[in-house]
Every structure is written in structure tokens, then in C-alpha cells.
PDB file of C-alpha atoms and ligand atoms in Angstrom:
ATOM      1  CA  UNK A   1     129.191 129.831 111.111  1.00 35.00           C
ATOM      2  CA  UNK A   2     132.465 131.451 110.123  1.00 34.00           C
ATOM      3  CA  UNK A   3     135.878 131.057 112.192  1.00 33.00           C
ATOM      4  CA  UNK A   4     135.157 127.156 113.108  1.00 33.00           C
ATOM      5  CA  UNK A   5     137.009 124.548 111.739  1.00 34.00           C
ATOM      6  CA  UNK A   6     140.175 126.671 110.772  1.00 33.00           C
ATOM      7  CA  UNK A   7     143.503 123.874 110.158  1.00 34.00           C
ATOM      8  CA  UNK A   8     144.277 120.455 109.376  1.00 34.00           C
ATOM      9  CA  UNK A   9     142.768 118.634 112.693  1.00 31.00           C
ATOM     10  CA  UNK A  10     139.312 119.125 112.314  1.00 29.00           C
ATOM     11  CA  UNK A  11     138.942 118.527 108.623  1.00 30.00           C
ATOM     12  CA  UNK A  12     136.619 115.999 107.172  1.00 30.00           C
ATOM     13  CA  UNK A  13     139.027 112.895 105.070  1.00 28.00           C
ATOM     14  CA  UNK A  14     137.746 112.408 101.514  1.00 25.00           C
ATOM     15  CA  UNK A  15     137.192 108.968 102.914  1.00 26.00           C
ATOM     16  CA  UNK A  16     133.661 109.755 104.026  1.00 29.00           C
ATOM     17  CA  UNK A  17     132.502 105.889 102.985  1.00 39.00           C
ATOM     18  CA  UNK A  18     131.294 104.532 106.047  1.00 54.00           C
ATOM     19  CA  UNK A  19     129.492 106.776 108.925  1.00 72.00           C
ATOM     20  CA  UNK A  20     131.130 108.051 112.195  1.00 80.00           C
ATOM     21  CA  UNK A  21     129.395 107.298 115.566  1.00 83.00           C
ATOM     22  CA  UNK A  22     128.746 109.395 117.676  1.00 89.00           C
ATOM     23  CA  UNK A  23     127.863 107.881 121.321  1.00 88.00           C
ATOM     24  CA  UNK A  24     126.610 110.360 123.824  1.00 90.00           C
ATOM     25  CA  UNK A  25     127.958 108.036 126.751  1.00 85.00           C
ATOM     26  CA  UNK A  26     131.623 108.961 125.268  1.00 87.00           C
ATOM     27  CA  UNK A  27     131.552 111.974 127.463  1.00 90.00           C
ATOM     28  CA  UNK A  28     131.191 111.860 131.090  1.00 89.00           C
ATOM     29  CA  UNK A  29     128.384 113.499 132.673  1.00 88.00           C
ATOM     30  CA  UNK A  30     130.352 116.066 135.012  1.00 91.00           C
ATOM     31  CA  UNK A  31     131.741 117.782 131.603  1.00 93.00           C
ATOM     32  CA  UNK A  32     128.288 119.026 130.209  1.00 93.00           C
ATOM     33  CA  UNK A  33     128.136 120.902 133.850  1.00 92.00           C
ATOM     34  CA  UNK A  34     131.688 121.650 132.859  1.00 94.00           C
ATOM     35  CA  UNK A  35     130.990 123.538 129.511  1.00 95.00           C
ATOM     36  CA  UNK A  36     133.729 121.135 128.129  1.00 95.00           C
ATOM     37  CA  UNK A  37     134.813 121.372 124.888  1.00 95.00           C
ATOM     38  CA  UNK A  38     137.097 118.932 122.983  1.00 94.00           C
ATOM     39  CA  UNK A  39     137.753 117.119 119.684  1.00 92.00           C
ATOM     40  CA  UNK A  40     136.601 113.431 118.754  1.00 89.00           C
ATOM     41  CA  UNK A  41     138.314 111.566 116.165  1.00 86.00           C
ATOM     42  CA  UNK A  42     137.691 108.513 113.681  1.00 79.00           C
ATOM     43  CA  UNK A  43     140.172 106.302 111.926  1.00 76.00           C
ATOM     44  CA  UNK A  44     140.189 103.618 109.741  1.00 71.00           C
ATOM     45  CA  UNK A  45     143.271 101.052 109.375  1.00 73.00           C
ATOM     46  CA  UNK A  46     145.485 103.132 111.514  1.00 76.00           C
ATOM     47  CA  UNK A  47     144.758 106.428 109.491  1.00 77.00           C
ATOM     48  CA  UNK A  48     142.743 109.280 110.675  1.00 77.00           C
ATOM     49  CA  UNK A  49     139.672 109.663 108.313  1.00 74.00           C
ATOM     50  CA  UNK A  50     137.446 112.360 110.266  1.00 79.00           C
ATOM     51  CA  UNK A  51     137.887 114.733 113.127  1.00 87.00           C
ATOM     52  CA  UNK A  52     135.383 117.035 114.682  1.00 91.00           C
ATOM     53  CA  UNK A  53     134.810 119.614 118.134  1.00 94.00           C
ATOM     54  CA  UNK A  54     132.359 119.216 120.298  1.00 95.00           C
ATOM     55  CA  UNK A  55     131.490 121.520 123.030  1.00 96.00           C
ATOM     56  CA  UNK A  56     129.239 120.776 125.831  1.00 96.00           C
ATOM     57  CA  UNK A  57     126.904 122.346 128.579  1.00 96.00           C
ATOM     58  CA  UNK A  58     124.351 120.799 130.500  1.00 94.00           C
ATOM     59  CA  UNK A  59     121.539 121.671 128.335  1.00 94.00           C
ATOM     60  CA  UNK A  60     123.045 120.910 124.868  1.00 96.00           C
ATOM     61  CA  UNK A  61     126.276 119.847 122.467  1.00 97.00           C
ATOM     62  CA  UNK A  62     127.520 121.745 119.916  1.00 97.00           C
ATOM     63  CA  UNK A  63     129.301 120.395 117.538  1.00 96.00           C
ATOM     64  CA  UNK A  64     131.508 122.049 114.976  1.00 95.00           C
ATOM     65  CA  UNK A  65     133.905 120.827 111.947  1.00 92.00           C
ATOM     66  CA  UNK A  66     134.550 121.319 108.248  1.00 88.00           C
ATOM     67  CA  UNK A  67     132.823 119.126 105.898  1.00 83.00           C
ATOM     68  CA  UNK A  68     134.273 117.618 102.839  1.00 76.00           C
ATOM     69  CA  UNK A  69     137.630 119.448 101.209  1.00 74.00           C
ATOM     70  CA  UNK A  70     138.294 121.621  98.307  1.00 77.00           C
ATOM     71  CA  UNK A  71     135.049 123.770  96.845  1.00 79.00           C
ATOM     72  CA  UNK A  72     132.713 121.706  98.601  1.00 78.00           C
ATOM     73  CA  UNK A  73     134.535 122.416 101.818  1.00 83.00           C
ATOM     74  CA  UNK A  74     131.828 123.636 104.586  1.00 86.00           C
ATOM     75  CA  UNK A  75     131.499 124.429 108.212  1.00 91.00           C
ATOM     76  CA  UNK A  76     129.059 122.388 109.891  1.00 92.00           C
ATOM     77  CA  UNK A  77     128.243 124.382 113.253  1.00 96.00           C
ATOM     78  CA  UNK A  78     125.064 122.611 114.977  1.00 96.00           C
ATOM     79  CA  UNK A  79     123.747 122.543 118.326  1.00 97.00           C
ATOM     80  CA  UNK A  80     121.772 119.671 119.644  1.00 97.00           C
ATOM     81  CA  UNK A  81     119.339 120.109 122.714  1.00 97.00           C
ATOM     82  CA  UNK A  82     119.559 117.210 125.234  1.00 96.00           C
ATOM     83  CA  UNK A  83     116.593 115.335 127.150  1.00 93.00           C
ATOM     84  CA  UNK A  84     116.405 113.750 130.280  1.00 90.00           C
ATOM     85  CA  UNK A  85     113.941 110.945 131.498  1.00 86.00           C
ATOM     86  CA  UNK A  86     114.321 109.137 135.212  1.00 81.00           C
ATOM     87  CA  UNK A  87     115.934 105.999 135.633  1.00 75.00           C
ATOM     88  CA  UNK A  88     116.294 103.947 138.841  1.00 71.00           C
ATOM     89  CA  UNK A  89     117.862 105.553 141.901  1.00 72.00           C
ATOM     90  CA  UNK A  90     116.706 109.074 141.198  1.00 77.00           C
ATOM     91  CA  UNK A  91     119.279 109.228 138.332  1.00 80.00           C
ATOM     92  CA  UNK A  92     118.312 110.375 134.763  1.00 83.00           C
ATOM     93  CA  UNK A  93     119.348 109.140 131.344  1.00 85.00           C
ATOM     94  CA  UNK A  94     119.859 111.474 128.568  1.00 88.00           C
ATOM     95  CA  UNK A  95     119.424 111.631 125.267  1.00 93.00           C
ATOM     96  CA  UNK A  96     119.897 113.825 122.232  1.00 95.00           C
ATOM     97  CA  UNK A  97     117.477 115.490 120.597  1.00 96.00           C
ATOM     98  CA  UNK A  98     117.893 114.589 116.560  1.00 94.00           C
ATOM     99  CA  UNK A  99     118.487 118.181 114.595  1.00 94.00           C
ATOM    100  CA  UNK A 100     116.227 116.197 111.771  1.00 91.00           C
ATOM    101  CA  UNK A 101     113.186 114.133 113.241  1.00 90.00           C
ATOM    102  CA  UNK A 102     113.372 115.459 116.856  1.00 92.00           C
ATOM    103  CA  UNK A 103     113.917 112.012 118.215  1.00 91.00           C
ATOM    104  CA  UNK A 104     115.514 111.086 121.343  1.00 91.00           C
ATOM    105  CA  UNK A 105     118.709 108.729 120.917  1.00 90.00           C
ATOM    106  CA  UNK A 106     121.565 107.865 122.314  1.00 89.00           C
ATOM    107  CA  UNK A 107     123.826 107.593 119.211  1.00 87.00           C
ATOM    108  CA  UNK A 108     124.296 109.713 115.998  1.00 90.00           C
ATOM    109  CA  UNK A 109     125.488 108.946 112.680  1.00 85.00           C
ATOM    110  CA  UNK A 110     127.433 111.489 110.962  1.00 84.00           C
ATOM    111  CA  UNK A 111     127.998 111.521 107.243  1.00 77.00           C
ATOM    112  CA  UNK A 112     127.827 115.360 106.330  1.00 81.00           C
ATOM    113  CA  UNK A 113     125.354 115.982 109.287  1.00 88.00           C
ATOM    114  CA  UNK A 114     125.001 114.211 112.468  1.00 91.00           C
ATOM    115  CA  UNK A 115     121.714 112.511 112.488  1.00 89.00           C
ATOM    116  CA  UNK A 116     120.025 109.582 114.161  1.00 87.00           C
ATOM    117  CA  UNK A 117     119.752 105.991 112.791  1.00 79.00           C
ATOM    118  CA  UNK A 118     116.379 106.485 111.513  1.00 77.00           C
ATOM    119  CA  UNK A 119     117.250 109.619 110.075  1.00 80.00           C
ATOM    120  CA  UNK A 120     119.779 107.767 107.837  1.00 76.00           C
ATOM    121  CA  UNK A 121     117.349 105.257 106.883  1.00 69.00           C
ATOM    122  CA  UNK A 122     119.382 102.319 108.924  1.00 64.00           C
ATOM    123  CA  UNK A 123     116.104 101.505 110.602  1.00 53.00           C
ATOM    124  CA  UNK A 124     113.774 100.262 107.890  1.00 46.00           C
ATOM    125  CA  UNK A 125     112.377  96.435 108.181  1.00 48.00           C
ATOM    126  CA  UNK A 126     113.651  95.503 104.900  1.00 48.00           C
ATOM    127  CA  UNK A 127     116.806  96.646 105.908  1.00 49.00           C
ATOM    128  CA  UNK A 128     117.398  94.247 108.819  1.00 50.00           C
ATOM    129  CA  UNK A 129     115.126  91.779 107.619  1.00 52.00           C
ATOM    130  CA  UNK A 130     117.426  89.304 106.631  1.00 55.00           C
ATOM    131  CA  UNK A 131     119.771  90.205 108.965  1.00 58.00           C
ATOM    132  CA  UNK A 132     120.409  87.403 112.116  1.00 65.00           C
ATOM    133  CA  UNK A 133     120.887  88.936 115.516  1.00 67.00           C
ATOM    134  CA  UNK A 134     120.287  86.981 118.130  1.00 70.00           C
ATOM    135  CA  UNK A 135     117.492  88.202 121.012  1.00 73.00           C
ATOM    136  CA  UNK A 136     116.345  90.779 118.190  1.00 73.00           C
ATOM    137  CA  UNK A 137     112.807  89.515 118.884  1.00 74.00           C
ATOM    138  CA  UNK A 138     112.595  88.731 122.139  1.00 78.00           C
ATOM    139  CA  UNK A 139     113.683  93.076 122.595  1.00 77.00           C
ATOM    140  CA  UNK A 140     110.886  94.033 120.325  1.00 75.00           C
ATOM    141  CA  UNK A 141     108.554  91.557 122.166  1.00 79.00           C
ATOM    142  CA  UNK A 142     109.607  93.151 125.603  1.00 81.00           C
ATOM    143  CA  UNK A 143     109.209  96.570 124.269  1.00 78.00           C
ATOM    144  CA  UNK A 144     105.530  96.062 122.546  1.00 78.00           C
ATOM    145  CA  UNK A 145     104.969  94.776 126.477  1.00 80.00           C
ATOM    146  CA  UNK A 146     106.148  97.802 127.640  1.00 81.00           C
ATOM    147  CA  UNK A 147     103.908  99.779 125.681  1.00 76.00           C
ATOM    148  CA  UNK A 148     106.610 101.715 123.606  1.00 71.00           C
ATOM    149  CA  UNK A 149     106.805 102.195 119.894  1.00 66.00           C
ATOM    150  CA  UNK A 150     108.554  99.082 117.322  1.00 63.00           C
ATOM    151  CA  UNK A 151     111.469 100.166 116.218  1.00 61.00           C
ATOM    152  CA  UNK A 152     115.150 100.824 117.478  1.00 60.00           C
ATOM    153  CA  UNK A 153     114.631 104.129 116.485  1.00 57.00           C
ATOM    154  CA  UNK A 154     112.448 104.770 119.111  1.00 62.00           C
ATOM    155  CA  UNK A 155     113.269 104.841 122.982  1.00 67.00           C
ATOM    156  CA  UNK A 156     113.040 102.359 125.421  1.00 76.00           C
ATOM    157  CA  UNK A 157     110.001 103.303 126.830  1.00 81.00           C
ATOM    158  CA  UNK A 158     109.340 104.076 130.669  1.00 83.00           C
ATOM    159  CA  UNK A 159     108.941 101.851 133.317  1.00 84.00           C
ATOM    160  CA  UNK A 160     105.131 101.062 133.950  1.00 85.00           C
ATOM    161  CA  UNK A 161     103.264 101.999 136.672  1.00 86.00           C
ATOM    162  CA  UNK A 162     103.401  98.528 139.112  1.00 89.00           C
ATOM    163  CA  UNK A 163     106.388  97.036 137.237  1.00 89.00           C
ATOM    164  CA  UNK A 164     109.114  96.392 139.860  1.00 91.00           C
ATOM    165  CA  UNK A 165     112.465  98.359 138.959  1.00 90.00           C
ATOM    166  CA  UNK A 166     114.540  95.220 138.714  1.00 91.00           C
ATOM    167  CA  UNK A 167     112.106  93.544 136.097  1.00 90.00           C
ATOM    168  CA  UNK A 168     112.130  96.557 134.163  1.00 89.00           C
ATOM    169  CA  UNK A 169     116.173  97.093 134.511  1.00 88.00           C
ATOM    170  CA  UNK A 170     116.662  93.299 133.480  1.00 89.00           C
ATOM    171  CA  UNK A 171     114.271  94.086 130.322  1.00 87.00           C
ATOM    172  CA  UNK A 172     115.879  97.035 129.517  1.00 85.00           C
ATOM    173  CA  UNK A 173     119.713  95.243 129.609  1.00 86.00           C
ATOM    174  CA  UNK A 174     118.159  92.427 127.394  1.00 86.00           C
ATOM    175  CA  UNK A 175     116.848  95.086 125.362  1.00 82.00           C
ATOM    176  CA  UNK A 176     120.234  97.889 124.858  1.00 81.00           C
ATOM    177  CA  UNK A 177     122.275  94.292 123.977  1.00 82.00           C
ATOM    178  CA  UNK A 178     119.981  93.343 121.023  1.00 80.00           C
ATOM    179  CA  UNK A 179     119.798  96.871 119.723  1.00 75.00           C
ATOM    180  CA  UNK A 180     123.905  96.693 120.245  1.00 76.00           C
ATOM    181  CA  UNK A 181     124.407  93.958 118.274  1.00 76.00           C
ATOM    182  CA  UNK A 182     121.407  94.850 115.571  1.00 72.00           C
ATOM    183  CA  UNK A 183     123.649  98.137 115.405  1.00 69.00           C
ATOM    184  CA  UNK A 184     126.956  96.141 114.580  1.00 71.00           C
ATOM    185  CA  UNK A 185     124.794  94.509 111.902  1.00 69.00           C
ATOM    186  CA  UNK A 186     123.895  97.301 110.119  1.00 65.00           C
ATOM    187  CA  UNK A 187     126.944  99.556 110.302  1.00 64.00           C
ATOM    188  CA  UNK A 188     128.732  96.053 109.092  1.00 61.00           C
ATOM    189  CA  UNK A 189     126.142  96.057 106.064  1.00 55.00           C
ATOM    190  CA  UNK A 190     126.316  99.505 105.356  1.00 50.00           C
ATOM    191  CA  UNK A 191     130.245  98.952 105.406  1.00 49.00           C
ATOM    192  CA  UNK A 192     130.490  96.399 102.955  1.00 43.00           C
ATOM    193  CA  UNK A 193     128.065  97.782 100.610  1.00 39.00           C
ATOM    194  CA  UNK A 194     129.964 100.411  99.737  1.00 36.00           C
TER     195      UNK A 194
HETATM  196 ZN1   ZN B   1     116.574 111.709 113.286  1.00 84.22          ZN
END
């Protein structure tokens, strides 16, 4: 753990009030093969509130900052395995592998730790319950179809067996826009809660 997050640039803001996203289609594919390392940075009204250093290879990311300031100052260093499941033309979508649950997702959360939505409790029914977002059900209707678990936690599951690739892709768009928006409405309630 020691020697990481050394100087001003990658230390955590006292303003730690909303979480930072982390989306793993920020980095291009060709710098995992690359071993590429960088920093990623959050602000808030102009101001920078959190920094951190990621550094990638085509199995996993690492990444590495200081958490809060003063005596509860810490260096976070974790590494995060990736996954990879086939999508249409041969390609393959990838995921991270949450350090907490073991879930794939696309997106972390990081408060202290980088973790995924479930893992930070922004999944639960009564949570989004009485929250509007429009095409919410007809996603979770499309997934249950699909066969895959209820829940935006949980992957969009594979195409079936039979299913023609263009039915699946078109359920698959409908579905990544509701779980967009249902996103926006929970990091916007999580915001203003505090
Ligand atoms: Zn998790």
C-alpha cells in the first residue's frame, strides 16, 4: 500500500457528499492492452472535489488514491479483475468484477471504496419505488423475457439461443437507456438527500 497517493492531485476533497462514477467505457479499449495508467478527476461547481489513478492491463484496473485528509487520511490501492462476455460481431463487452459482491457491472460508485450500485444499496425497490423513469418497466419486462435476474444490479443477460441478434441488440438499447436514466434518478436522489 505505501508510496501511492503521495501530493496534492490525487487527494480525496473533504467534500465526499455525493459519489464519484466511475464508467468503465471512459477508457478506450486499446489502453488496457496498453498497461495505461492515468488520473480521473471529479468536480463539483467548477472546483475539483476528488482525484484518483488508475492503471490498466487487459486483465484488470488498479486503482490507487488517498482517502479522506488529516488522521483519517488512507491509501486506497485496489485491483479489480475484468470479465468478458460476447456481443454481436465477434466483439466482447466487459465488465468489472465488484471487489465487494463479485458482480459484473459496468459502473462503480466510489465513496471511500469503489463499489457497484448494489453494493451501495442504490438498488433496493423501495428506493426507486416512487421514483418515475420512463421505459423502467418495459426494461425489466424485456429482461424477465430474457431469462436474466430483476434488478439493474444484475447484467443484461445473454442473447438466447434462436433470438435473432438485431431483436436482442434493439432490447438491449431499450434496456441500457432505462437503466441510464433510472441511474440519473438515483444519483439525483442520493444528491439532494444529503
Ligand atoms: Zn458490489
Amino acid at each position: 500500500m505505501g508510496g501511492l497517493g503521495s501530493g496534492n492531485n490525487n487527494r480525496w476533497a473533504n467534500k465526499t457528499d455525493a459519489f464519484h462514477k466511475l464508467d468503465l467505457s471512459t477508457f478506450k479499449r486499446e489502453w488496457f492492452a496498453r498497461y495505461r495508467s492515468g488520473a480521473m478527476t471529479w468536480s463539483r461547481g467548477g472546483h475539483k472535489i476528488a482525484s484518483i489513478n488508475y492503471h490498466l492491463s487487459p486483465q484488470s484496473m488498479r486503482l490507487t488514491y488517498v482517502s479522506g485528509s488529516g488522521d483519517n487520511k488512507q491509501s486506497i490501492d485496489e485491483r479489480f479483475d475484468l470479465a468478458f462476455t460476447p456481443q454481436h460481431f465477434g466483439g466482447l463487452r466487459w465488465w468489472i468484477i465488484c471487489k465487494s459482491c463479485q458482480r459484473r457491472c459496468r459502473v462503480l460508485y466510489g465513496a471511500k471504496l469503489f463499489r457497484c450500485r448494489q453494493c451501495y444499496e442504490l438498488t433496493y425497490p423501495s428506493q426507486y419505488e416512487f421514483i418515475r423513469v420512463p421505459g423502467l418497466p418495459i426494461a425489466e419486462t424485456l429482461k424477465d423475457k430474457l431469462g436474466g435476474e430483476a434488478g439493474f444490479a444484475y447484467p443484461f443477460p445473454d442473447k438466447p439461443k434462436g433470438m435473432h441478434w438485431k431483436t436482442y441488440q434493439r432490447y438491449e438499447r431499450v434496456y441500457y437507456e432505462a437503466e441510464e436514466r433510472m441511474e440519473m434518478a438515483l444519483m439525483g436522489r442520493f444528491v439532494s438527500s444529503n
